[in-house]
Amino acid sequence: MDFSFNEEQEMLQKSASEFLENECSKKFVRAMEEDEKGYSPELWKRMAELGWMGLVLPEEYGGMGSNFLTLVSLLEEVGRVLLPGPFVPTVVYSSLPILYYGTEEQKKEFLPKIADGNLIMTLALTEPNERLDEAGVETIATRSNNDYIVSGTKLFVPDAHIADWLLCVAKVDEGITLFLVDAKSPGVNCTLLKTLASDKQCEVILDKVKVPARNILGKPGIGWEVVSRIREWGAVAQCALILGCLQQVLEMTVDYTKERVQFDRPIGSFQAVQHQCVDMLMDIDGVKFTTHEAAWKLSQELPATMEVSMAKAWASDASRKVCLLGHKIQGGVAIMEDHDMQLYFRRAKAMELTFGDGDFHREIVAKELGLR
Amino acid sequence: MDFGFLPEEEKFRKEVREFFETDGAVEGMKKETDSGQGFGPYTWEVLGKLGSRGWLTPTWPKEYGGLELPDIYRYIVMEEMDYFTHLAALVGAGMAGHVILHRGSEEQKQEYLPKISKGKIEFALGYTEPEAGSDLANLAIKAEDKGDYFLMNGQKMFNTASHYAHYHWLGAKTEIVKPKHRGISLFIVDFKTPGITIHTMRTMAGLLTNEVFYDNVKVPKECLVGEKNRGFYYIMEALDYERIYTISRIKSELDQLVEYAKSSGKGKDPIIRQKLAQLNIEAEIARLSALRIPWMLDRKISPSSEAAMLKVVFAELDQRIVNTGLQILGPLGQLREDSKWAQLKGEFEYRYTRSLQDLITRGTCEVMKNIVATRGLGLPAR
């Protein structure tokens, strides 16, 4: 039993935290909410130079050869500062599936470019039916000689408007299949959605998009297995972001209660306030335990369906509860637009909804317990 | 980071589990624990056998009967003991002994530690009084220094185990000072000392606890633990150890509930599915919260805030499990063990009343949150 990160992970967290504190100010986060692109290509380049894009990729593809748990240690810092941009879609939702399921040609083609920061990718999974199961995939790809013709509508595709390539989930005769789709292909129509968190989620309409058969990820018919794996990586990545985000919220809140004086004493000396702060800490501890356990299992390549869903169920609810308490304790000033708390509050909701909320994951846990 | 156990830890657990699975006295010990009456012959028999293997005090030095193993081994024994016998903690081996080891005189170590380690003696915590519950520093029992002995007068309350333990682990007032906690000392008092009267009380769940009266009791000087007037600090130290919980018993209750939901068909109900899933998530968090304590102790980090949090996590989870259990069982859940229609042997009827004690004993959840707020988060006390 060991609850701490190893030396490599601790050093990475420390250097990432210093880097992001300088490079990702709240001013930058606010600017990116307004910005059309929603990320800074210059910062992206610097992150790539630090090795972040290829952190979990093997050295032969230009990566650093670290494991998933190390990536999680980095994502906690990314979540803490609310770093905007396509980091998680590119690294977690795209580079990992290519690494684990792609053909050798695909790995050689895509992974080094991702590692170098020269390729932005995202996952086009969800559709207007908003289902997260296999039956939710209605996008169809039909064979035509050496190509497939892909048609359908994808929703909540993160950062699709700036992505070079899409990893698109569709149905073919053999079953669910993932396609590597060049985002510049004729028939790919991308529209930014206006969201609560002002993050960059898109509608992507695929109108008879021609995709070469060699761009099937791995082989036809294995798509649902790949999606299930992406859902696990993705859910844990969201948990790690939530963890960093909530730790920052607790720090802000506790600092405030030590300084804010009412009734001639700091409000942090009132038990009503203290106990709410402790409730926040306990919820965050739960996120930490379950997220680290799930991430550890994933990096050991152990079955982790139960642990992943436990983590995402808890983190999803905690993200809402902790932010709400942060708001209640910090009072009127914190709901003002120029206060940082509102950035965390809005972003937490987006993370809660990504890859399934609490109810969704509790149902998975129930199934894993054998309840049917 | 590693969420598994080392092979040697697994091997140790297997040995311990095999003992509990095969020993003839274990079932009797469980009945004694569940009866709430205290240690009976089966309990003493099992404790003696555990003691002879060094398992009651695996972290202690060998000269006092220990095995010089890390705290995780202590956790493993407690987890198995909690699961198989429902006894979750020992005062001598779990709390008092640690303080004697770190603060006691050489004579005290020689006298008590080997007997604790062998499972031959037990202590009763002597902290609470009628006017000193959450406000422990307000305890009033008086210990007057008479040169070669202390003269003690006063009353203790809810001192569970006093009716079968050999020694009282007594907090008493040795000086009237401010702040009050600087006038408290800690004593080991033999319950056979003349002038002590024990009055046993029953909770609604049938658990026995006691009032203990001291009437001009002469306690020899060498019964003082550590320095005079430092007792409150030792009590706090001991509390950190005391708050080591394992969740194996309450997890086994949750497992029974999940099995019941499956076999009764109630597990098809989405509301029940959500509730049982949530409880299992909370149980996993509680298990990891519990494991964090020995992990910290093994790294010489004081777990006082974490141990306080664990108490809250444990007690509140226990409440939710019994409450959800009775919701799922419906009207059948109120039936006692010997009723014709009783479900799960009336377990949840019993636990519903029994579990309240865990919210209160050894520090209420609210007092625990005060500790976390001030020590863990650094919030101002006033």
Short mmCIF file of C-alpha atoms in Angstrom, two decimals, chain A residues 1-6 9 69 250 254 257-258 265-266 268-271 273-275 277-279 281-282 285-290 292-294 296-297 300 307 309-311 313-314 317 358-363 365-367 369-372, chain B residues 1-6 9 72 258-259 261-262 265 267-268 270 272-278 280-282 284-285 287-289 291-293 295 299 305-306 309 312-313 316 365-370 372-374 376-382:
data_model
loop_
_atom_site.label_atom_id
_atom_site.label_comp_id
_atom_site.label_asym_id
_atom_site.label_seq_id
_atom_site.Cartn_x
_atom_site.Cartn_y
_atom_site.Cartn_z
CA MET A 1 0.00 0.00 0.00
CA ASP A 2 1.42 3.37 -0.96
CA PHE A 3 -0.71 6.48 -1.25
CA SER A 4 1.99 8.78 -2.60
CA PHE A 5 3.25 9.54 -6.07
CA ASN A 6 6.78 8.41 -6.86
CA GLN A 9 5.56 12.05 -10.58
CA LEU A 69 -0.66 7.35 -13.43
CA LEU A 250 -10.73 24.41 -1.11
CA VAL A 254 -9.98 28.26 3.41
CA THR A 257 -12.28 32.21 5.83
CA LYS A 258 -9.04 33.06 7.59
CA ARG A 265 -13.68 37.39 14.20
CA PRO A 266 -12.49 35.49 11.14
CA GLY A 268 -13.12 30.45 9.68
CA SER A 269 -13.40 30.35 13.47
CA PHE A 270 -17.14 29.62 13.32
CA GLN A 271 -17.97 25.94 13.54
CA VAL A 273 -18.10 27.37 8.46
CA GLN A 274 -15.37 25.03 9.71
CA HIS A 275 -17.55 21.96 9.30
CA CYS A 277 -14.73 23.27 4.97
CA VAL A 278 -14.16 19.82 6.47
CA ASP A 279 -17.01 18.43 4.36
CA LEU A 281 -11.94 18.24 2.38
CA MET A 282 -13.58 14.87 2.98
CA ASP A 285 -10.16 13.00 -0.16
CA GLY A 286 -12.72 10.60 -1.64
CA VAL A 287 -11.95 11.92 -5.12
CA LYS A 288 -8.25 11.48 -4.47
CA PHE A 289 -8.52 7.92 -3.17
CA THR A 290 -10.82 6.61 -5.87
CA HIS A 292 -5.68 7.28 -7.74
CA GLU A 293 -6.86 3.72 -7.24
CA ALA A 294 -8.54 3.66 -10.67
CA TRP A 296 -3.18 2.88 -10.64
CA LYS A 297 -5.24 -0.07 -11.87
CA GLN A 300 -1.09 -1.72 -14.20
CA GLU A 307 -12.96 1.40 -9.80
CA SER A 309 -17.01 4.16 -12.22
CA MET A 310 -16.63 4.51 -8.47
CA ALA A 311 -14.17 7.33 -9.09
CA ALA A 313 -19.48 8.79 -9.73
CA TRP A 314 -17.89 10.24 -6.61
CA ASP A 317 -21.00 14.64 -7.29
CA GLY A 358 -22.85 10.18 -10.90
CA ASP A 359 -26.09 8.35 -11.73
CA PHE A 360 -24.64 6.93 -14.92
CA HIS A 361 -21.59 5.52 -13.16
CA ARG A 362 -23.52 4.25 -10.13
CA GLU A 363 -25.54 2.15 -12.54
CA VAL A 365 -21.17 -0.03 -10.26
CA ALA A 366 -24.53 -1.71 -9.57
CA LYS A 367 -24.04 -3.96 -12.60
CA LEU A 369 -21.90 -5.73 -8.09
CA GLY A 370 -24.07 -8.25 -9.88
CA LEU A 371 -27.35 -6.40 -9.43
CA ARG A 372 -29.55 -7.03 -12.43
CA MET B 1 1.59 4.55 -5.58
CA ASP B 2 0.39 1.03 -4.94
CA PHE B 3 -3.10 -0.08 -4.01
CA GLY B 4 -2.18 -3.68 -3.46
CA PHE B 5 -0.55 -5.53 -0.58
CA LEU B 6 2.99 -6.91 -0.66
CA GLU B 9 1.57 -8.99 3.78
CA ILE B 72 0.03 -2.37 8.26
CA VAL B 258 -26.43 -6.62 -1.86
CA GLU B 259 -27.00 -10.40 -1.77
CA ALA B 261 -31.29 -7.36 -3.08
CA LYS B 262 -30.21 -9.92 -5.66
CA GLY B 265 -35.44 -9.32 -6.83
CA GLY B 267 -32.13 -5.18 -6.88
CA LYS B 268 -33.95 -4.54 -10.15
CA PRO B 270 -33.20 1.59 -10.07
CA ILE B 272 -32.20 0.58 -4.79
CA ARG B 273 -29.45 -0.02 -7.36
CA GLN B 274 -28.32 3.59 -7.05
CA LYS B 275 -28.31 3.43 -3.27
CA LEU B 276 -26.36 0.19 -3.06
CA ALA B 277 -23.86 1.40 -5.64
CA GLN B 278 -23.36 4.63 -3.71
CA ASN B 280 -20.23 0.55 -2.09
CA ILE B 281 -18.41 3.61 -3.39
CA GLU B 282 -18.48 5.12 0.10
CA GLU B 284 -14.31 1.80 -0.79
CA ILE B 285 -13.44 5.36 0.20
CA ARG B 287 -11.51 1.36 3.34
CA LEU B 288 -8.84 3.53 1.75
CA SER B 289 -9.26 6.19 4.46
CA LEU B 291 -5.61 2.12 5.21
CA ARG B 292 -4.13 5.60 5.05
CA ILE B 293 -3.64 5.63 8.84
CA TRP B 295 0.50 3.96 5.96
CA ARG B 299 6.13 6.81 7.72
CA SER B 305 -6.47 15.03 11.30
CA GLU B 306 -6.78 11.97 9.06
CA MET B 309 -11.78 12.24 9.44
CA VAL B 312 -16.54 10.61 10.68
CA VAL B 313 -16.34 8.61 7.46
CA GLU B 316 -21.62 8.16 8.99
CA CYS B 365 -18.40 13.46 14.53
CA GLU B 366 -18.75 17.18 15.28
CA VAL B 367 -15.77 17.17 17.64
CA MET B 368 -13.83 15.27 14.99
CA LYS B 369 -14.67 17.95 12.44
CA ASN B 370 -13.37 20.59 14.86
CA VAL B 372 -9.84 18.43 11.21
CA ALA B 373 -10.70 22.12 10.79
CA THR B 374 -8.06 23.34 13.23
CA GLY B 376 -5.87 19.71 9.22
CA LEU B 377 -6.97 22.96 7.59
CA GLY B 378 -5.34 25.38 10.02
CA LEU B 379 -8.54 27.30 10.73
CA PRO B 380 -8.52 29.52 13.81
CA ALA B 381 -10.06 28.02 16.96
CA ARG B 382 -11.59 31.38 17.89
#
